[in-house]
Backbone as ProteinMPNN parsed JSONL, in Angstrom:
{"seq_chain_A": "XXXXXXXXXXXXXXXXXXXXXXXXXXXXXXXXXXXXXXXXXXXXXXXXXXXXXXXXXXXXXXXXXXXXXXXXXXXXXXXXXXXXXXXXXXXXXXXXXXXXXXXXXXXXXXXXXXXXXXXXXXXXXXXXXXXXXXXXXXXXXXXXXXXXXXXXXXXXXXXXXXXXXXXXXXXXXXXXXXXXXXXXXXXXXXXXXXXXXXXXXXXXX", "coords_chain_A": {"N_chain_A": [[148.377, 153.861, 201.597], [148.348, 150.251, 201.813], [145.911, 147.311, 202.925], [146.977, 145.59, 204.605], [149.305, 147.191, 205.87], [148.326, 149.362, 206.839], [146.724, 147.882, 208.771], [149.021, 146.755, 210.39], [150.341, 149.096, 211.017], [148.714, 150.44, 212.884], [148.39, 151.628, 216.251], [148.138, 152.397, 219.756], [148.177, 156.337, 220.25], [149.874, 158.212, 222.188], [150.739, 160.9, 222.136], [150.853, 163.737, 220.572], [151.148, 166.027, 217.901], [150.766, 169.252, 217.639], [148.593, 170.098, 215.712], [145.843, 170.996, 213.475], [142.941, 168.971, 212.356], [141.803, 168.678, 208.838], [138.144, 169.6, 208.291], [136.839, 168.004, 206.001], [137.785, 166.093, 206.323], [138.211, 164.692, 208.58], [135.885, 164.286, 208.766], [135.69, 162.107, 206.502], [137.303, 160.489, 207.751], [135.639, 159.57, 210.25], [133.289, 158.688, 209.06], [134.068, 156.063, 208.253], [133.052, 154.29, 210.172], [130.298, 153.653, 209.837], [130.972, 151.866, 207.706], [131.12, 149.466, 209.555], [129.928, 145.941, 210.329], [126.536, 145.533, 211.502], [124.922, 144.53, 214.457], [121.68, 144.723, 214.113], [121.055, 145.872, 211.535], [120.604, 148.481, 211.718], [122.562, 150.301, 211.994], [122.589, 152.429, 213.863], [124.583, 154.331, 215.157], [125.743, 157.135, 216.787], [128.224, 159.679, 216.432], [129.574, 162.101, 217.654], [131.973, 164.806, 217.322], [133.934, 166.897, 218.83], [136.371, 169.194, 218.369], [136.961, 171.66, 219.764], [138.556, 173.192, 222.586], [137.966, 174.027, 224.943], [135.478, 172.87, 225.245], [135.914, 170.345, 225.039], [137.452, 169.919, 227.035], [135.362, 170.018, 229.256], [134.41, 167.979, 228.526], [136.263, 165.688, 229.283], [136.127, 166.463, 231.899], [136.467, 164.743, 234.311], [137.865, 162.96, 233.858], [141.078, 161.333, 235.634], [143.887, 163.505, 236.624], [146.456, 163.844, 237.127], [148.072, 161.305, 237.514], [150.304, 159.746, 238.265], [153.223, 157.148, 237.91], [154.178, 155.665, 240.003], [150.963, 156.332, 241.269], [150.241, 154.252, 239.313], [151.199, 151.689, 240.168], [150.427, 151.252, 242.326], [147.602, 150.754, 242.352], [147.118, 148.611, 240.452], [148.272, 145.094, 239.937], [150.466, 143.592, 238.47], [152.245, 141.255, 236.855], [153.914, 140.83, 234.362], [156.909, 142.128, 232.882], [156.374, 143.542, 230.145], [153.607, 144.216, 229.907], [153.137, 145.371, 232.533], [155.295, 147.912, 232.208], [153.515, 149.131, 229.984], [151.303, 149.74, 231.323], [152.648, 151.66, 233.049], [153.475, 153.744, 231.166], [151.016, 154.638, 230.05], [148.975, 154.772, 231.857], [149.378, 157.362, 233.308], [148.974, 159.158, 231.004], [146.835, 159.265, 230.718], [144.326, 162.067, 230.767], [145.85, 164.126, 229.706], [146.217, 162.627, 226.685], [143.92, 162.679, 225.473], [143.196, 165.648, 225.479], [145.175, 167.055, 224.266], [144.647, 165.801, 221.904], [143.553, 166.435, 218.765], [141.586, 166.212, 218.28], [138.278, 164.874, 219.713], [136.599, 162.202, 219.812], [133.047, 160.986, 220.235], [131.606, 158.007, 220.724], [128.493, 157.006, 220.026], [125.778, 155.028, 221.185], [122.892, 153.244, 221.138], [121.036, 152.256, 224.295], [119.983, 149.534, 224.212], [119.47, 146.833, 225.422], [120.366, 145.784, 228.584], [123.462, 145.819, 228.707], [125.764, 145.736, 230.651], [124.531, 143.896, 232.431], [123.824, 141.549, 231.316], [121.531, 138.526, 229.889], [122.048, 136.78, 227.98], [124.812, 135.562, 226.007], [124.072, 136.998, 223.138], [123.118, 139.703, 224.442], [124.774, 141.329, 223.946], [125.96, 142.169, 221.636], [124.947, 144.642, 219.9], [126.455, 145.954, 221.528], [129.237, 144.932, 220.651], [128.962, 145.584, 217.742], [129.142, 148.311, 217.901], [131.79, 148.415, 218.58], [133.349, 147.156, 216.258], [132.669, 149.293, 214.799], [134.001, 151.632, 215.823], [136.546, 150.657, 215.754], [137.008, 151.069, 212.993], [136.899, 153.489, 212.636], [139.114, 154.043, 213.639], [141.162, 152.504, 211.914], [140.774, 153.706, 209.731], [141.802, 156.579, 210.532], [144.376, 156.238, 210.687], [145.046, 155.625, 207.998], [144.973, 157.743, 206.801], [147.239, 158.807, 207.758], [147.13, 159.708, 210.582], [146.282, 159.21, 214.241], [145.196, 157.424, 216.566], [143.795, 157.18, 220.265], [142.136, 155.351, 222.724], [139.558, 155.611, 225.583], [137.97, 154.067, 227.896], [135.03, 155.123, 229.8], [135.304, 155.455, 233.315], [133.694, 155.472, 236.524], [131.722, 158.131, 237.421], [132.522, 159.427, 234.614], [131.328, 159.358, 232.76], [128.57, 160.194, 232.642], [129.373, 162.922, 233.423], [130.631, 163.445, 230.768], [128.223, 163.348, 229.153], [126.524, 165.284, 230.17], [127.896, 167.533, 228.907], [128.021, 167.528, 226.797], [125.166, 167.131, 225.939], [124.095, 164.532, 225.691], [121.374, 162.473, 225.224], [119.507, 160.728, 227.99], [119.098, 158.032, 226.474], [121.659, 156.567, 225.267], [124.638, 155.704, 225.21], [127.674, 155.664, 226.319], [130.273, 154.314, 224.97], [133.053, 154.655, 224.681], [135.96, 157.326, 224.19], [137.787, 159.004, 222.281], [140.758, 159.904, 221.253], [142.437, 161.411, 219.101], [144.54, 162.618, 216.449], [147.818, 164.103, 214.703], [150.556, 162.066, 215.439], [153.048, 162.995, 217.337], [156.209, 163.556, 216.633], [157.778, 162.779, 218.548], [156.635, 160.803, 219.846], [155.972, 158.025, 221.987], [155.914, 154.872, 222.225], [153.969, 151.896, 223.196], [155.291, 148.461, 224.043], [155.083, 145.686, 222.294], [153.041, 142.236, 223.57], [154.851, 139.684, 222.211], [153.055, 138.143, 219.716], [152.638, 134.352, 219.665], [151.936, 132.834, 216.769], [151.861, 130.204, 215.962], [150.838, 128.306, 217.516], [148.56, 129.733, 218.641], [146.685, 129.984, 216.533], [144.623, 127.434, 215.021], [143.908, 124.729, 213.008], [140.939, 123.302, 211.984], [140.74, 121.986, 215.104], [141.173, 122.445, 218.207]], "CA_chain_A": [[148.817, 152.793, 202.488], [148.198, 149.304, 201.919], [144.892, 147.567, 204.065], [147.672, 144.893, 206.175], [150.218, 147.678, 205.983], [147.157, 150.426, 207.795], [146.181, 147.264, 210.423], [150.28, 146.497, 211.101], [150.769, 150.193, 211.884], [147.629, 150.569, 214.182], [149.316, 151.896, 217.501], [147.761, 153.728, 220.597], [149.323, 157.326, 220.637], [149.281, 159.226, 223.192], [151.488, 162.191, 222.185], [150.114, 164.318, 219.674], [151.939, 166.865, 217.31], [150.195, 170.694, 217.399], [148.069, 170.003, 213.98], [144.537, 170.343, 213.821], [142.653, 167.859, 211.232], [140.614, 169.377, 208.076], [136.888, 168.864, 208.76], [136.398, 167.352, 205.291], [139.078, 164.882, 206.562], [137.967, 163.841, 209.8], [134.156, 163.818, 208.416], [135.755, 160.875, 205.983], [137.551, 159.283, 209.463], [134.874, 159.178, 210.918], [131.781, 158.0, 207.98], [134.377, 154.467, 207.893], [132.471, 153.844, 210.952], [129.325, 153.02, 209.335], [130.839, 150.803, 207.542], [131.189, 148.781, 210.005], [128.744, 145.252, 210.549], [125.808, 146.127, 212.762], [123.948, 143.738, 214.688], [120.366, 144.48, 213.654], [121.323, 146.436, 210.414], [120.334, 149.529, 211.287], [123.417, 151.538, 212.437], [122.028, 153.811, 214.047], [124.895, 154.583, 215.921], [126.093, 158.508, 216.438], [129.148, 160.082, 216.67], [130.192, 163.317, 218.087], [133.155, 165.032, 217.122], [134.726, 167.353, 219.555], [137.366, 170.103, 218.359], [136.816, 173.407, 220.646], [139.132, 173.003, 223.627], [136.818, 174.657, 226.095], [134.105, 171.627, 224.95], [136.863, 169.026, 225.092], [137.878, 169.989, 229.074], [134.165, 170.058, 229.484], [133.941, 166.441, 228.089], [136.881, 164.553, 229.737], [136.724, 166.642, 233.445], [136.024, 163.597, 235.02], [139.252, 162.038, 233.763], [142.104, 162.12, 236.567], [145.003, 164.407, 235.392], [147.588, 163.686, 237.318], [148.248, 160.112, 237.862], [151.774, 159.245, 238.256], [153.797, 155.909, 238.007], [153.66, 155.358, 241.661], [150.011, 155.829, 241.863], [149.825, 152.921, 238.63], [151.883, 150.876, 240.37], [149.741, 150.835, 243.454], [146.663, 150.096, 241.426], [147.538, 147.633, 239.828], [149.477, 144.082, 240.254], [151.163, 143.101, 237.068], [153.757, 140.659, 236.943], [154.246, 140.236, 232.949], [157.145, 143.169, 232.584], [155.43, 144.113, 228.996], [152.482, 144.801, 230.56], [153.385, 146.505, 233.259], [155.586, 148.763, 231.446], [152.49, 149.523, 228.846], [151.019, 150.542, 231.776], [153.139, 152.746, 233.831], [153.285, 154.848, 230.384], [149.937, 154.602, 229.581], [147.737, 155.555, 232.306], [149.508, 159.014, 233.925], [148.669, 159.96, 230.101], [145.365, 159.779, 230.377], [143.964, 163.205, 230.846], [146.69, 164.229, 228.299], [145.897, 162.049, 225.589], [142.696, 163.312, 224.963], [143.099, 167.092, 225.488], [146.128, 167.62, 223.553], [144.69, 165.701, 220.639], [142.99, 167.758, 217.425], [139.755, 166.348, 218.42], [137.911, 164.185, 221.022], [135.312, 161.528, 219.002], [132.462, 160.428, 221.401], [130.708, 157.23, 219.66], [127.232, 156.768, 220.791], [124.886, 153.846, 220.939], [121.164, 152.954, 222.314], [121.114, 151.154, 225.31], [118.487, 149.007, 223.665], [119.667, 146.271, 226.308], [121.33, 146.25, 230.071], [124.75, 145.314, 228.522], [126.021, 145.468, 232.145], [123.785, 142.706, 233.16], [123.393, 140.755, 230.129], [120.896, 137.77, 230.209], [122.896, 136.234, 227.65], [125.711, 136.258, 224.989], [123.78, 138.141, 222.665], [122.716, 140.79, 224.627], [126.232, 141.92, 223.751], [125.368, 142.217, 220.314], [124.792, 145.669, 220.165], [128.269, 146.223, 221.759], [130.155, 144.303, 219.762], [128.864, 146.174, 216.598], [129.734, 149.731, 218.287], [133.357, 148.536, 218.646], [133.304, 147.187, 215.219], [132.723, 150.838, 214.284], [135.195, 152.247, 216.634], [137.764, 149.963, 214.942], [136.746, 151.337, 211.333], [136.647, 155.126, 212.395], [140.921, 153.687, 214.147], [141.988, 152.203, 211.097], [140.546, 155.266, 208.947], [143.105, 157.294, 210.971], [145.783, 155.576, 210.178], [145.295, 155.441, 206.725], [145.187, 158.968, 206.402], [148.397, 159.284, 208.829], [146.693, 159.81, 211.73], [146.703, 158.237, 215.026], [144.244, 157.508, 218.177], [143.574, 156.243, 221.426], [141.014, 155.481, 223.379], [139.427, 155.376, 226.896], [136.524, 153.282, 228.229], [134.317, 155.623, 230.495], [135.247, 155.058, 234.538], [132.763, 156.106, 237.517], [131.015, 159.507, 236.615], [132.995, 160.135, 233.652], [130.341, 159.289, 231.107], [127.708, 160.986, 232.937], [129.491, 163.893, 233.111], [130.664, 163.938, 229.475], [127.193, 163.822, 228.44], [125.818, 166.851, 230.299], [128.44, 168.767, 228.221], [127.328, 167.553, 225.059], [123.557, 167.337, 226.34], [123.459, 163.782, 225.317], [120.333, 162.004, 226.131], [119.787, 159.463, 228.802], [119.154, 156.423, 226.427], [123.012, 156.31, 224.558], [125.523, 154.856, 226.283], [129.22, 155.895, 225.548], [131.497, 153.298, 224.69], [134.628, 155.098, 224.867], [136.734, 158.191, 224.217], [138.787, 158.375, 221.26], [141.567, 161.409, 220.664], [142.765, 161.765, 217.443], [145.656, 163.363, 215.664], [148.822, 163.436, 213.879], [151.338, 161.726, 216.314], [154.423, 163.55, 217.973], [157.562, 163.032, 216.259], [158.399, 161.957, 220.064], [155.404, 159.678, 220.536], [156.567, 156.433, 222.76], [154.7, 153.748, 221.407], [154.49, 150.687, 224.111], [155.948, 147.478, 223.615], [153.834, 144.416, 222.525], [154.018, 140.784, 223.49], [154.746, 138.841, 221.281], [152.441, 136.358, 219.34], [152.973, 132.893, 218.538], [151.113, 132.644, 215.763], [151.437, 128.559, 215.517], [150.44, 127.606, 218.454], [147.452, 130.266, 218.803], [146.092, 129.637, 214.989], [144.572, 126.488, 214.975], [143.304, 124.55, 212.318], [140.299, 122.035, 212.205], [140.517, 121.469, 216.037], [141.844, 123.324, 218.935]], "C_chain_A": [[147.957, 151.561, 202.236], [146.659, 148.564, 202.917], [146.395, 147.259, 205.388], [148.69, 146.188, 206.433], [149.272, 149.078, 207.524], [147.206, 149.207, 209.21], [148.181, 146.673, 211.193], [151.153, 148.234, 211.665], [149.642, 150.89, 212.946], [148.377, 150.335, 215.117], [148.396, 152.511, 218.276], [148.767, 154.585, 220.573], [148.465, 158.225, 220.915], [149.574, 160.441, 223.271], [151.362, 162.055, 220.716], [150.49, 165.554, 219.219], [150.368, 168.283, 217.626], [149.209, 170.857, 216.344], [146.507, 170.088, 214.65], [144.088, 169.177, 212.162], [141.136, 168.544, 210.427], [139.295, 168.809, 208.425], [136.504, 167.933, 207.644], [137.263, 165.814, 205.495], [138.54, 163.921, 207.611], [136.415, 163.684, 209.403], [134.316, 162.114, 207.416], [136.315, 160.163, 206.996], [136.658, 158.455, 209.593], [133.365, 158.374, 210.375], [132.446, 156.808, 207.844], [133.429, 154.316, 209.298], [131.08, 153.137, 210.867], [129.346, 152.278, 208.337], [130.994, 149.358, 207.697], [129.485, 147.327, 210.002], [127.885, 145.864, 211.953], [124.675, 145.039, 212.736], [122.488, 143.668, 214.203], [120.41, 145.512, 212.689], [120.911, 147.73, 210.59], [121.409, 151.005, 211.202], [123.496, 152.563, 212.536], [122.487, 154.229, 215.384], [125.157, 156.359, 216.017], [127.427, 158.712, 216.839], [129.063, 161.537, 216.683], [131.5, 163.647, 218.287], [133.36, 166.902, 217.614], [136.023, 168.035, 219.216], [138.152, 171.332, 219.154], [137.533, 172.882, 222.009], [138.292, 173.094, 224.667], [135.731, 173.357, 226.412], [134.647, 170.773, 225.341], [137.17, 168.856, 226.44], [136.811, 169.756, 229.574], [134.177, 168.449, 229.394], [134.494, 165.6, 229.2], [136.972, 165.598, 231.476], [136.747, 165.799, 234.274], [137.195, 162.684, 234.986], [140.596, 162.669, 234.617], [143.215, 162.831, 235.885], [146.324, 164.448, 235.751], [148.391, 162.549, 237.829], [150.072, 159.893, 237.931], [151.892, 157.736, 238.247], [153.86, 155.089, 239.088], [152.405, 154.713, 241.569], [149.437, 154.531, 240.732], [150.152, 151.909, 239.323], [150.726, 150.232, 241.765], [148.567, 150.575, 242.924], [146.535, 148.864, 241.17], [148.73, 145.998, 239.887], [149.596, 143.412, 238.954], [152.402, 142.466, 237.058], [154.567, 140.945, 235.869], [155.311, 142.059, 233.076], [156.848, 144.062, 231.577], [154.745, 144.769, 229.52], [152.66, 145.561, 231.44], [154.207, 148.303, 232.763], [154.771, 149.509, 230.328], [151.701, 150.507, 230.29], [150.676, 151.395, 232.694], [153.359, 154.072, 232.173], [151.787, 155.198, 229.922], [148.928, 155.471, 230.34], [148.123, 157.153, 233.054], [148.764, 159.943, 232.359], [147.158, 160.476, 229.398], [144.047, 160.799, 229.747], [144.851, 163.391, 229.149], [146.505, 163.849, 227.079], [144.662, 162.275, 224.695], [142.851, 164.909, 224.765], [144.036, 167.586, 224.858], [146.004, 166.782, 221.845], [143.637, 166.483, 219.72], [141.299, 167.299, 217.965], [139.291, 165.218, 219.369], [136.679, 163.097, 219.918], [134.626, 160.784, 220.119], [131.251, 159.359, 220.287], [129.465, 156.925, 220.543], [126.197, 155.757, 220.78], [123.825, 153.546, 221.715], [121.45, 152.243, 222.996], [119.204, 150.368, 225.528], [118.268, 148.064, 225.067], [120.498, 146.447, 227.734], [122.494, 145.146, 229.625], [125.592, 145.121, 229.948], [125.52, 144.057, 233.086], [123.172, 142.017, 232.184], [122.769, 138.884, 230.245], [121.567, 136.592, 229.216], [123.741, 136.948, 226.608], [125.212, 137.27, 223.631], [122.958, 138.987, 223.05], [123.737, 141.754, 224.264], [126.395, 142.217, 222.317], [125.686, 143.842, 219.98], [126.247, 146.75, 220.359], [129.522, 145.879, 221.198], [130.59, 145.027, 218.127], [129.643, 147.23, 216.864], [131.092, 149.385, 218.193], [133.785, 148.187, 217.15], [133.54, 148.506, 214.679], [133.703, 151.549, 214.561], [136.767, 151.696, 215.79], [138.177, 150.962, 213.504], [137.783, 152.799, 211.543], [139.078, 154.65, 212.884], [141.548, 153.433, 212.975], [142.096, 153.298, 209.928], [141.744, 156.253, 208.822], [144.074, 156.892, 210.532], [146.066, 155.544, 208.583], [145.631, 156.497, 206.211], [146.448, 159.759, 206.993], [148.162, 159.998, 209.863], [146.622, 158.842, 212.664], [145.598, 158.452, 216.179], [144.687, 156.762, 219.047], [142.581, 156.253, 221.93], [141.178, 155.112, 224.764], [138.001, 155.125, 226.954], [136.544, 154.52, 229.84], [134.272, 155.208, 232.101], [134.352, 155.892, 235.375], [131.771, 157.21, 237.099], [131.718, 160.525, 235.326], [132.008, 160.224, 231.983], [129.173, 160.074, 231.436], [128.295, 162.26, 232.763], [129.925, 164.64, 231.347], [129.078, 163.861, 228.796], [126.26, 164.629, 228.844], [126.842, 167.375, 229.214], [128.155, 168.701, 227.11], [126.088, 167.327, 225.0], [123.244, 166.063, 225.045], [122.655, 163.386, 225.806], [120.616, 160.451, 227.188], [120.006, 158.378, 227.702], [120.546, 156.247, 225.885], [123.806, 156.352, 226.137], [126.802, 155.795, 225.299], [130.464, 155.118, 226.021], [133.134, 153.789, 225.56], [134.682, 156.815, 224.249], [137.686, 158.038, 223.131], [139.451, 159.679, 220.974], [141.889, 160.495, 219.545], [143.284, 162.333, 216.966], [146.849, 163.094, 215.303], [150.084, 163.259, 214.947], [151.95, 162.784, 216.011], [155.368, 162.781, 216.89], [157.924, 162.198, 217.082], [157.333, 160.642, 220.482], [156.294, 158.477, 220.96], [155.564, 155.853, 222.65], [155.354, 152.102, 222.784], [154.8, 149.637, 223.557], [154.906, 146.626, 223.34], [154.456, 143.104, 222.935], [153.632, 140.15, 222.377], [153.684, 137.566, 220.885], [152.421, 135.376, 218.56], [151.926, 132.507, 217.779], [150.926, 131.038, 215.545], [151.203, 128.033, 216.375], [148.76, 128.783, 218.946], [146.684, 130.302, 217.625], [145.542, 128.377, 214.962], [143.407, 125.726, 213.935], [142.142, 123.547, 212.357], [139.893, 122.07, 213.738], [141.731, 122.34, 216.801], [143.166, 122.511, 219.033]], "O_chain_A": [[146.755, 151.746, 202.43], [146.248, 149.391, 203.731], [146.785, 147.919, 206.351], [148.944, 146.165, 207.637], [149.626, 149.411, 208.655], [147.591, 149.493, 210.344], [148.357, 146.3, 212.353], [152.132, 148.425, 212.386], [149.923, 151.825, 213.696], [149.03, 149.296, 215.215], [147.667, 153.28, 217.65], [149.939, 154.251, 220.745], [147.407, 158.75, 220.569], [149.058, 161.197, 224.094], [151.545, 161.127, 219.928], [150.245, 166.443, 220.036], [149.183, 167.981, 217.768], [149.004, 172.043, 216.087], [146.05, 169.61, 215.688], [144.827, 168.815, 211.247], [140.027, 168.81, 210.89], [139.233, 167.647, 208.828], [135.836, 166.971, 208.024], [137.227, 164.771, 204.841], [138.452, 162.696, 207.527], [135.829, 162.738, 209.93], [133.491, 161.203, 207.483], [135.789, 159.069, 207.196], [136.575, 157.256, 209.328], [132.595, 157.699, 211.057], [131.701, 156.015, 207.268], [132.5, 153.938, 208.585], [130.74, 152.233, 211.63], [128.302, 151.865, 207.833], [131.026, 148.43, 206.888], [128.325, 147.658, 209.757], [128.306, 146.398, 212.979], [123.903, 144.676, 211.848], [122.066, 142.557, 213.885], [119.58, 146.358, 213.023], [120.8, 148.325, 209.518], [121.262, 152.122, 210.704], [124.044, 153.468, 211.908], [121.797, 154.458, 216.377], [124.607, 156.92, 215.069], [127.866, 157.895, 217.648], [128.509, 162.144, 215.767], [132.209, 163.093, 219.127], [133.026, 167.873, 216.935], [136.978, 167.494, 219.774], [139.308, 171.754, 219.174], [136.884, 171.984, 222.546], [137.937, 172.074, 225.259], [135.308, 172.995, 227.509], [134.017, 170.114, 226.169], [137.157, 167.748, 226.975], [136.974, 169.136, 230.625], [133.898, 167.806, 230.405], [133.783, 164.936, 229.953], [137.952, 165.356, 232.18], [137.196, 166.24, 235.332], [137.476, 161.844, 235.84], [141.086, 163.794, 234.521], [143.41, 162.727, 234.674], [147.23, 164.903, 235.054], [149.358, 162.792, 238.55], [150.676, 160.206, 236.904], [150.912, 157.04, 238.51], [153.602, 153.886, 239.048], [152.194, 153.502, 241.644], [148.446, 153.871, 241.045], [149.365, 150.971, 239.191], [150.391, 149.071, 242.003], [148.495, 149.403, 243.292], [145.764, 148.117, 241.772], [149.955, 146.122, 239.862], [148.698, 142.696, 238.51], [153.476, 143.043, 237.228], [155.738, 141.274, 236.054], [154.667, 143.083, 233.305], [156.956, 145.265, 231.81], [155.03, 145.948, 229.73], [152.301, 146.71, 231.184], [153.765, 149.436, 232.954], [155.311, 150.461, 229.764], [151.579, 151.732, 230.252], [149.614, 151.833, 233.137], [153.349, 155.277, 232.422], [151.642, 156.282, 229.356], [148.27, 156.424, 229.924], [147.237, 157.973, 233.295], [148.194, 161.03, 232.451], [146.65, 161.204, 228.546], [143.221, 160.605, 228.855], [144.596, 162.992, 228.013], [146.615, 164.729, 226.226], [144.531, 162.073, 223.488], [142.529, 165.314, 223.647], [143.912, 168.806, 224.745], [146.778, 166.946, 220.902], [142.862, 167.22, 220.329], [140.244, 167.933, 217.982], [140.242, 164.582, 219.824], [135.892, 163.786, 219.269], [135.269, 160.067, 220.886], [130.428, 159.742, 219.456], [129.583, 156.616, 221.729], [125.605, 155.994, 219.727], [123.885, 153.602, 222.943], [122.199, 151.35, 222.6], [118.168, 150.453, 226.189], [117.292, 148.258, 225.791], [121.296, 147.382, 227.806], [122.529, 143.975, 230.002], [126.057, 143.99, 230.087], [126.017, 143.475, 234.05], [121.948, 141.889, 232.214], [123.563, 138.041, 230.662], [121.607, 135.458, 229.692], [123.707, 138.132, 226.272], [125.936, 138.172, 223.209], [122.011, 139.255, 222.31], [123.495, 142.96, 224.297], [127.525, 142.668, 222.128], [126.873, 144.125, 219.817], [126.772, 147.692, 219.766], [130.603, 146.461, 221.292], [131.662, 145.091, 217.525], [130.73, 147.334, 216.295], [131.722, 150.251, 217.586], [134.641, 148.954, 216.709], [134.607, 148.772, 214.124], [134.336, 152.128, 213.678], [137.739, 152.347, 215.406], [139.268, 151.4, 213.139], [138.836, 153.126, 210.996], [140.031, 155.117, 212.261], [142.578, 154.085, 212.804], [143.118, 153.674, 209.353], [142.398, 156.645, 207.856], [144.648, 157.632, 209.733], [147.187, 155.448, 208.082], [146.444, 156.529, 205.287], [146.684, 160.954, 206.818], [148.914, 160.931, 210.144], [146.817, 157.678, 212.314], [145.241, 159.56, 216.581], [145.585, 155.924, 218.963], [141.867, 157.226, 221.686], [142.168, 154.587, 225.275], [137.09, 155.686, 226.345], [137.467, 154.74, 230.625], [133.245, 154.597, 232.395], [134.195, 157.053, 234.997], [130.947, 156.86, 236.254], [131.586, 161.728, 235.099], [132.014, 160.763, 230.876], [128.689, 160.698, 230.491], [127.753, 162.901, 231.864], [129.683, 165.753, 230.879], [128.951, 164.499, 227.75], [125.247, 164.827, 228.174], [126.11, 167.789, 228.315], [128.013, 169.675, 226.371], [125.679, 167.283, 223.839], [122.614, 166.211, 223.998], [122.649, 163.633, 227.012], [121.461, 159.557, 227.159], [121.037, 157.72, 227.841], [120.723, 155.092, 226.273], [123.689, 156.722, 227.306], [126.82, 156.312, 224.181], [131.262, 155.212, 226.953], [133.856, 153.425, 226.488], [133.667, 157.432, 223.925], [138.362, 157.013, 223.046], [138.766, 160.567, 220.465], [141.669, 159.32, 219.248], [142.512, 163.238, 216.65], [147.219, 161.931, 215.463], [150.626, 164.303, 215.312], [151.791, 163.482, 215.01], [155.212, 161.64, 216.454], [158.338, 161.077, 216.786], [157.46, 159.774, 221.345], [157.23, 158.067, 220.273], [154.427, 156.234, 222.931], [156.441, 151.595, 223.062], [154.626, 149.68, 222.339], [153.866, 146.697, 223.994], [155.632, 142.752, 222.843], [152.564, 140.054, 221.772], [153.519, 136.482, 221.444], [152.276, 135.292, 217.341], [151.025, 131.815, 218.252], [149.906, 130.629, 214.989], [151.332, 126.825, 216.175], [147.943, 128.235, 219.687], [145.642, 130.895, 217.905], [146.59, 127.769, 214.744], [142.217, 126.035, 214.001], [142.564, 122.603, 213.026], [138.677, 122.185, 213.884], [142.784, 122.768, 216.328], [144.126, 122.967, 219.655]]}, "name": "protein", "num_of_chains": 1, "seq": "XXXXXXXXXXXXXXXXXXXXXXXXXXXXXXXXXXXXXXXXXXXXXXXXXXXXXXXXXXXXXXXXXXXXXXXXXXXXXXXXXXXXXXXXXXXXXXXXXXXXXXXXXXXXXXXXXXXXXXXXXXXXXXXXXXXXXXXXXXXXXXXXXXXXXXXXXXXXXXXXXXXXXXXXXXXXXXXXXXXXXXXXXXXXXXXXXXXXXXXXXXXXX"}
């Protein structure tokens, strides 16, 4: 696959065929991640990769499991019908999306700084790189005909995923990333559209 042809089929999917993914396979996934840019060159981020079901329920228990369309709706106030429609499919699949894919990837990073309370724009530094990475290890997938999604860490869901993998206090965890070879059925949400000539701008805004 092509690179633009890999970054024009980059999709979240949330429905995930029965397959698991060879380890020599997902070990190359997941090594594009370091070659991502890293703020102070050392990238010395980690990743943990998550196969064993038992480990994986362990990881995401913290993630709700039965959300319905209703309770998005009440959540949330979304006018844009796109958006809203992204996500009334999106978030009941939460739980789901992770536990029914081949593997769970937990990316890890020092919490050199209080990214939460950042004194300025590059305290964010740090964070910026990690997603960098996260990107790599996404487009990886795809190249190999694989597919992810991810989830950013709400209330005690990051604490509790890192008793189960007995990470240490100082790493932070970004996100949540399943991983596997889409559903035949996968429903892929809609995007909005972008005007490329009026958001491109050359010289001067």
């Amino acid at each position: 696959m092509d690179f633009y042809e890999v970054l024009n089929s980059r999709h979240s999917i949330r429905d995930f065929a029965d397959e698991s993914i060879p380890k020599d396979m997902m070990e190359r996934i997941v090594r594009a991640a370091y070659s991502a840019p890293a703020n102070d060159h050392f990238r010395d981020w980690h990743y943990v990769v998550v196969t064993d079901k038992e480990i994986m329920k362990n990881v995401i228990e913290g993630v709700p499991k039965n959300l319905t369309v209703k309770d998005v709706d009440s959540m949330t106030f979304i006018s844009d019908p796109v958006q809203k429609e992204s996500y009334q499919i999106a978030v009941p699949k939460q739980y789901r999306m992770l536990i029914d894919a081949a593997a769970i990837i937990i990316p890890l990073m020092k919490k050199k700084v209080d990214i939460l309370n950042p004194s300025c724009l590059s305290d964010l530094n740090c964070y910026a790189s990690i997603w960098c990475s996260i990107e790599n290890v996404w487009l990886a997938a795809v190249a190999e005909g694989y597919g992810c999604n991810v989830r950013i860490p709400l209330g005690n869901e990051e604490s509790i995923a890192k008793d189960a993998l007995n990470i240490p206090e100082e790493y932070m965890i970004p996100c949540f990333i399943g991983i596997g070879r889409p559903a035949e059925t996968a429903v892929y949400t809609k995007q909005i559209d972008v005007d490329y000539d009026t958001q491109i701008h050359w010289e001067m805004f």
